[in-house]
Coordinates of C-alpha atoms in Angstrom, one line a residue:
M106 CA -73.7 -14.9 0.0
S107 CA -71.9 -15.5 -3.3
K108 CA -68.1 -15.5 -3.7
K109 CA -68.5 -12.5 -6.1
T110 CA -70.5 -10.5 -3.6
T111 CA -68.1 -11.4 -0.8
A112 CA -65.1 -10.2 -2.9
L113 CA -66.8 -7.0 -3.7
L114 CA -67.6 -6.3 0.0
V115 CA -64.0 -7.1 1.0
C116 CA -62.7 -4.7 -1.7
A117 CA -65.1 -2.0 -0.5
A118 CA -63.9 -2.5 3.1
V119 CA -60.3 -2.2 2.1
T120 CA -61.0 0.9 0.0
A121 CA -62.8 2.5 2.9
A122 CA -60.0 1.7 5.3
M123 CA -57.4 3.2 3.0
A124 CA -59.5 6.3 2.6
S125 CA -59.9 6.8 6.4
H126 CA -56.2 6.0 6.9
P127 CA -54.2 7.7 4.2
A128 CA -51.0 6.2 5.6
L129 CA -52.1 2.8 4.5
A130 CA -52.4 4.0 0.9
E131 CA -49.0 5.7 1.1
E132 CA -47.0 3.0 2.9
Q133 CA -44.9 2.5 -0.2
E134 CA -43.9 6.1 -0.4
I135 CA -40.8 7.7 1.2
R136 CA -42.1 11.0 2.6
I137 CA -39.6 13.8 3.2
G138 CA -40.6 17.0 5.1
A139 CA -38.6 19.9 3.6
L140 CA -38.3 23.0 5.8
Y141 CA -36.9 25.7 3.6
A142 CA -37.7 29.4 3.9
T143 CA -39.4 30.7 0.8
S144 CA -40.1 34.1 2.3
G145 CA -38.3 36.5 4.5
P146 CA -34.5 37.3 4.7
C147 CA -33.5 33.7 3.9
L148 CA -35.6 33.6 0.7
I149 CA -32.7 33.4 -1.8
F150 CA -31.2 30.5 0.1
G151 CA -34.4 28.6 0.8
E152 CA -35.9 28.7 -2.7
S153 CA -32.6 27.5 -4.2
A154 CA -32.1 24.7 -1.6
L155 CA -35.6 23.5 -2.2
K156 CA -35.1 23.4 -6.0
G157 CA -31.9 21.3 -5.5
H158 CA -33.8 19.0 -3.2
Q159 CA -36.7 18.6 -5.7
M160 CA -34.3 18.1 -8.7
L161 CA -32.8 15.0 -7.0
V162 CA -36.3 13.7 -5.9
D163 CA -37.6 14.1 -9.5
K164 CA -34.5 12.3 -10.8
V165 CA -34.8 9.4 -8.4
N166 CA -38.5 9.0 -9.1
A167 CA -37.8 9.0 -12.9
E168 CA -35.4 6.2 -12.3
G169 CA -38.0 4.1 -10.5
G170 CA -37.7 5.5 -6.9
I171 CA -35.8 3.7 -4.1
D172 CA -36.5 0.0 -4.5
G173 CA -39.7 0.8 -6.3
R174 CA -40.8 3.3 -3.6
K175 CA -41.8 6.8 -4.8
V176 CA -40.2 9.7 -3.0
V177 CA -42.6 12.5 -2.0
T178 CA -41.7 16.0 -0.8
V179 CA -43.8 17.8 1.7
H180 CA -42.7 21.4 1.9
R181 CA -43.4 24.1 4.5
D182 CA -42.1 27.7 4.5
S183 CA -40.1 27.9 7.7
K184 CA -39.6 31.7 7.2
C185 CA -36.1 31.4 8.7
N186 CA -37.9 31.5 12.1
P187 CA -37.4 28.9 14.9
A188 CA -41.0 29.1 16.1
E189 CA -42.3 28.7 12.5
A190 CA -39.9 25.8 11.9
T191 CA -41.0 24.1 15.1
A192 CA -44.7 24.3 14.3
A193 CA -44.2 23.3 10.6
A194 CA -42.1 20.3 11.6
R195 CA -44.6 19.0 14.1
D196 CA -47.4 19.5 11.6
M197 CA -45.6 17.6 8.9
I198 CA -45.0 14.7 11.2
A199 CA -48.5 14.6 12.7
K200 CA -50.6 15.4 9.7
D201 CA -48.5 14.6 6.6
G202 CA -46.8 11.5 8.0
V203 CA -43.3 12.4 6.9
D204 CA -40.6 9.8 7.5
F205 CA -37.7 12.3 7.5
L206 CA -37.0 16.0 8.0
V207 CA -34.5 18.0 6.0
G208 CA -33.6 21.7 5.8
G209 CA -33.3 24.7 8.1
I210 CA -31.2 27.7 7.2
S211 CA -30.2 29.7 10.3
S212 CA -28.6 27.9 13.2
S213 CA -31.4 28.8 15.5
E214 CA -33.8 27.2 13.0
G215 CA -31.8 24.1 12.8
Q216 CA -31.7 23.8 16.6
A217 CA -35.5 24.1 16.8
I218 CA -36.0 21.4 14.1
S219 CA -33.5 19.2 15.8
E220 CA -35.5 19.3 19.1
V221 CA -38.7 18.3 17.3
A222 CA -36.8 15.4 15.7
K223 CA -35.5 14.3 19.1
Q224 CA -38.9 14.4 20.7
E225 CA -40.7 12.6 17.8
G226 CA -38.0 10.1 16.9
V227 CA -37.8 11.3 13.3
I228 CA -34.4 11.6 11.5
Y229 CA -33.4 15.2 10.7
V230 CA -30.7 16.0 8.2
A231 CA -29.5 19.6 8.6
S232 CA -28.6 20.9 5.1
I233 CA -27.5 24.4 6.0
P234 CA -27.3 25.2 9.8
K235 CA -23.7 25.0 11.0
T236 CA -23.4 25.8 14.7
T237 CA -21.4 23.2 16.5
E238 CA -23.8 23.7 19.4
M239 CA -26.2 21.4 17.6
T240 CA -23.8 18.5 17.8
S241 CA -22.3 19.3 21.2
P242 CA -22.8 16.6 23.9
E243 CA -25.5 18.7 25.5
Y244 CA -27.7 18.8 22.4
F245 CA -26.6 16.0 20.1
H246 CA -29.0 13.1 19.7
R247 CA -29.0 10.0 17.5
H248 CA -31.8 11.3 15.1
L249 CA -29.7 14.3 14.1
F250 CA -27.4 14.3 11.1
R251 CA -25.6 17.3 9.4
A252 CA -24.9 17.5 5.7
A253 CA -23.7 21.1 6.1
A254 CA -20.2 22.2 7.1
N255 CA -19.9 23.2 10.7
T256 CA -18.6 26.3 12.4
N257 CA -15.4 24.6 13.3
T258 CA -14.6 24.0 9.7
E259 CA -15.7 27.5 8.6
G260 CA -14.0 29.4 11.5
K261 CA -10.7 27.5 11.2
S262 CA -10.7 28.0 7.4
A263 CA -11.1 31.8 8.0
A264 CA -8.2 31.8 10.5
I265 CA -6.0 30.1 8.0
I266 CA -6.8 32.8 5.4
V267 CA -6.2 35.6 8.0
D268 CA -2.8 34.0 8.8
K269 CA -1.9 34.0 5.1
L270 CA -2.9 37.7 4.9
G271 CA -0.6 38.5 7.8
W272 CA -3.0 40.2 10.2
D273 CA -1.7 40.9 13.7
K274 CA -4.6 43.2 14.8
V275 CA -7.9 41.6 14.1
C276 CA -11.5 42.9 14.4
T277 CA -14.5 40.7 14.3
L278 CA -18.0 41.7 13.2
L279 CA -20.2 38.7 14.1
L280 CA -24.0 38.3 14.4
D281 CA -25.3 38.0 17.9
Y282 CA -26.7 34.5 17.9
S283 CA -25.4 30.9 18.1
Y284 CA -23.8 30.9 14.6
G285 CA -21.7 33.9 15.5
Y286 CA -20.7 32.6 18.9
S287 CA -19.6 29.3 17.5
L288 CA -17.6 30.9 14.7
D289 CA -15.9 33.3 17.2
E290 CA -14.9 30.3 19.3
S291 CA -13.4 28.3 16.5
F292 CA -11.8 31.2 14.7
T293 CA -10.2 32.7 17.8
A294 CA -8.8 29.4 19.1
H295 CA -7.3 28.4 15.7
L296 CA -5.8 31.8 15.0
Q297 CA -4.1 31.7 18.4
K298 CA -2.7 28.2 17.5
I299 CA -1.3 29.1 14.1
R300 CA -0.6 32.8 14.6
P301 CA 0.1 33.3 18.4
D302 CA 1.1 36.9 18.1
A303 CA -2.2 38.0 16.5
Q304 CA -4.7 39.8 18.8
I305 CA -8.4 40.3 18.6
I306 CA -8.5 44.0 19.4
N307 CA -12.2 44.8 18.8
Q308 CA -15.5 42.8 18.5
E309 CA -18.9 44.1 17.4
W310 CA -22.0 42.0 17.8
P311 CA -25.0 43.2 15.7
K312 CA -28.2 41.5 16.5
F313 CA -29.6 39.1 14.0
G314 CA -32.2 41.1 12.1
T315 CA -30.3 44.4 12.4
T316 CA -31.1 46.8 9.5
D317 CA -28.8 49.7 10.5
Y318 CA -25.1 48.7 10.7
T319 CA -23.7 52.3 10.8
A320 CA -22.6 52.3 14.5
Y321 CA -20.8 48.9 14.0
I322 CA -19.1 50.1 10.9
T323 CA -17.7 53.3 12.4
K324 CA -16.6 51.6 15.6
T325 CA -14.7 48.9 13.6
M326 CA -13.1 51.4 11.4
G327 CA -11.8 53.4 14.4
A328 CA -10.4 50.4 16.1
G329 CA -7.0 50.3 14.3
C330 CA -7.2 46.7 13.0
D331 CA -5.5 45.2 10.0
G332 CA -8.7 43.5 8.9
V333 CA -12.1 42.2 9.8
F334 CA -13.5 38.7 10.2
S335 CA -17.3 38.7 9.7
N336 CA -20.3 36.3 9.3
I337 CA -22.8 38.8 8.0
W338 CA -24.0 36.1 5.6
G339 CA -25.2 36.2 2.0
G340 CA -28.8 37.0 2.4
I341 CA -28.2 40.1 4.5
F342 CA -24.7 41.1 3.3
P343 CA -25.9 43.3 0.5
A344 CA -27.6 45.7 3.0
F345 CA -24.4 45.8 5.1
A346 CA -22.1 46.4 2.1
K347 CA -24.2 49.3 0.8
Q348 CA -24.1 51.0 4.2
A349 CA -20.3 50.4 4.5
K350 CA -19.4 51.6 1.1
P351 CA -19.8 55.4 1.6
F352 CA -17.4 55.1 4.6
G353 CA -14.7 53.5 2.4
F354 CA -14.9 50.5 4.7
F355 CA -13.7 47.9 2.1
D356 CA -11.0 50.3 0.8
Q357 CA -9.4 50.8 4.2
L358 CA -9.8 47.3 5.7
E359 CA -9.2 43.8 4.4
F360 CA -12.2 41.7 4.9
V361 CA -12.7 37.9 5.4
S362 CA -16.3 36.8 5.5
A363 CA -18.0 33.5 6.3
G364 CA -21.6 32.8 5.4
E365 CA -21.3 32.1 1.7
V366 CA -21.0 35.7 0.6
G367 CA -19.1 34.3 -2.4
A368 CA -22.1 32.4 -3.7
P369 CA -22.9 33.2 -7.3
L370 CA -26.5 34.2 -6.5
V371 CA -25.3 36.8 -4.0
S372 CA -22.8 38.2 -6.4
E373 CA -25.3 38.3 -9.3
N374 CA -27.9 40.1 -7.1
M375 CA -25.4 42.7 -5.9
G376 CA -23.8 43.4 -9.3
K377 CA -21.4 46.3 -9.0
D378 CA -22.2 46.7 -5.3
M379 CA -20.2 43.5 -4.5
P380 CA -16.9 44.7 -3.0
A381 CA -13.8 43.6 -4.9
G382 CA -11.0 42.0 -3.0
I383 CA -12.8 40.5 0.0
W384 CA -12.1 36.9 0.9
T385 CA -15.2 34.7 1.3
N386 CA -16.7 31.3 0.7
S387 CA -19.3 29.3 -1.1
Y388 CA -20.7 25.8 -0.8
E389 CA -20.5 25.2 -4.6
L390 CA -19.7 27.2 -7.7
F391 CA -21.0 26.5 -11.2
Y392 CA -17.5 27.4 -12.6
Y393 CA -15.4 25.3 -10.3
P394 CA -14.2 22.5 -10.1
D395 CA -13.8 21.1 -13.6
T396 CA -14.5 17.5 -12.8
P397 CA -16.8 15.0 -14.6
E398 CA -19.1 14.6 -11.6
H399 CA -19.4 18.3 -11.0
N400 CA -19.8 19.2 -14.6
A401 CA -22.6 16.6 -14.9
Y402 CA -24.4 18.1 -11.9
V403 CA -24.1 21.6 -13.3
K404 CA -25.5 20.6 -16.7
E405 CA -28.4 18.9 -15.0
L406 CA -29.0 22.0 -12.8
K407 CA -28.8 24.3 -15.8
D408 CA -31.5 22.2 -17.6
Y409 CA -33.7 22.0 -14.5
L410 CA -33.6 25.7 -13.7
G411 CA -33.3 27.0 -17.3
S412 CA -30.3 29.1 -16.2
E413 CA -26.8 29.2 -17.8
H414 CA -25.3 30.4 -14.5
P415 CA -27.1 28.4 -11.7
P416 CA -26.8 29.3 -8.0
S417 CA -24.7 27.3 -5.5
W418 CA -27.4 26.8 -2.9
P419 CA -29.3 24.0 -4.7
S420 CA -26.3 21.8 -3.8
T421 CA -27.2 22.1 -0.1
G422 CA -30.8 20.7 -0.6
Y423 CA -29.6 18.2 -3.2
I424 CA -26.9 16.7 -0.9
A425 CA -29.1 16.6 2.2
A426 CA -31.8 14.8 0.3
K427 CA -29.2 12.4 -1.1
W428 CA -28.1 11.5 2.4
V429 CA -31.6 10.6 3.3
L430 CA -32.3 8.5 0.2
E431 CA -28.9 6.7 0.2
G432 CA -29.6 5.9 3.9
V433 CA -32.9 4.4 3.0
R434 CA -31.3 2.5 0.1
A435 CA -28.6 1.1 2.3
A436 CA -31.1 0.2 5.1
G437 CA -33.7 -1.2 2.7
D438 CA -36.3 0.5 4.9
V439 CA -37.6 3.8 6.2
N440 CA -37.4 2.6 9.8
A441 CA -35.5 5.2 11.8
D442 CA -33.3 2.8 13.6
A443 CA -32.3 1.0 10.4
V444 CA -31.6 4.2 8.6
I445 CA -29.5 5.6 11.5
A446 CA -27.4 2.4 11.5
A447 CA -27.0 2.7 7.7
L448 CA -26.0 6.4 7.7
E449 CA -23.3 6.0 10.4
G450 CA -20.0 5.8 8.5
L451 CA -21.7 5.8 5.1
T452 CA -19.9 7.3 2.2
I453 CA -21.8 8.8 -0.7
D454 CA -21.0 10.4 -4.0
T455 CA -21.9 14.1 -4.3
P456 CA -21.4 16.7 -7.0
I457 CA -18.2 18.0 -5.2
G458 CA -16.8 14.6 -4.4
K459 CA -17.2 11.7 -2.0
Q460 CA -18.4 12.6 1.5
T461 CA -18.6 10.4 4.7
M462 CA -21.0 10.7 7.6
R463 CA -19.1 10.3 10.9
A464 CA -20.6 7.8 13.3
S465 CA -19.4 9.7 16.3
D466 CA -21.3 12.9 15.9
H467 CA -23.3 12.4 12.6
Q468 CA -21.3 15.2 10.9
A469 CA -20.5 14.9 7.2
N470 CA -17.0 15.9 6.2
R471 CA -18.2 18.7 3.9
G472 CA -15.7 21.4 3.1
Q473 CA -16.2 24.8 1.4
F474 CA -14.8 26.8 -1.5
W475 CA -12.8 29.9 -0.5
G476 CA -11.4 32.7 -2.6
Q477 CA -11.1 36.4 -3.3
M478 CA -13.9 38.3 -5.0
S479 CA -12.6 39.5 -8.4
D480 CA -14.0 40.7 -11.7
S481 CA -15.2 37.9 -13.9
E482 CA -13.3 37.3 -17.2
D483 CA -16.4 35.6 -18.6
E484 CA -18.4 38.2 -20.7
S485 CA -21.6 36.2 -20.3
Y486 CA -21.3 36.4 -16.6
P487 CA -20.3 40.0 -15.7
Y488 CA -20.4 39.6 -12.0
K489 CA -17.6 39.0 -9.5
V490 CA -16.3 35.5 -8.9
L491 CA -13.9 33.8 -6.5
N492 CA -10.5 34.0 -8.1
P493 CA -8.2 32.4 -7.0
V494 CA -10.5 29.7 -5.6
E495 CA -9.7 26.5 -3.7
Y496 CA -11.6 23.8 -1.9
V497 CA -10.7 23.6 1.8
P498 CA -11.5 20.1 2.9
A499 CA -13.1 19.6 6.3
D500 CA -11.5 16.4 7.6
D501 CA -8.9 18.0 9.8
L502 CA -11.0 21.0 10.8
M503 CA -14.3 19.6 12.0
D504 CA -13.3 19.2 15.7

């Protein structure tokens, strides 16, 4: 057999092997499984987070990838459903060969993805789920990292606002699942610490997925409280607000809401139906802060989306993906053990400042923007904005 013939046969054998084993052909890729809801009640969050994720991936690939490796996104619609998220995560690992998982929106979804990551030994970076139950000693595992704020940060921030507003009789209106329970625990404990005379005089627990809030609205209004702390979050808040308005709910009671009700996309979608005067939060705001890093990110996002007033939720997908890629860059490998070691204690640059991943519980020190919904002074953006607005850092509130 001639050398030429031998070489051709070897090439053919290698080509055939790569065709039958796609992983061999893709070993130079960094494959990220993105689990974001692009249908259902979490649609407005999931689509935006996925766009932020992909904007970073496209940018990194345009710059040559990570050490020459191309980054590939494999997306599945998790539908904001734990069962769907579980099935999709397993499918991406088994069939698509993803090296990492990111995403999740609801806390129950995040817990489901985390369990798959634990069983399969694949790193999962939670970009949006907040419940502290995920990182409690009972459920925490070394393959889980969280880029999102947690419910300690959010609940304690809300308690600080309630204290400033001077409430002594407090009502809560929290969704009946892990996010609501974790928020209730952190909010109540911190309020007792900083305002010991305040009392929780009434609590209502609508089920997640509730469509009729009338009974909860009327019971809360009849309880005699100074104000209400809620976590009826951005994707479902519009329905609640429309039902509450005819009762004069927001006129009679002060209202502090977790769950990113202050996100520009929520305000823009609600228009005049967004109640003025409520206190709420957002992960990012295109109009604040005025820093070089944030302004550069907003410009990039405007160009990428073709929108002059981009939503805040792309930042969640963008920052979660950046944790993955900076971990790979620092480790020089996609090996889970190496990336875990690299991520622990790692500090990265984000559009809203430097953030550090704690080694103890794999929680990033990500804070949130809080403020009061007020009419915009920008004629080109005639929707309510947070004003005044401040960034509440997470460092002293995460535990």
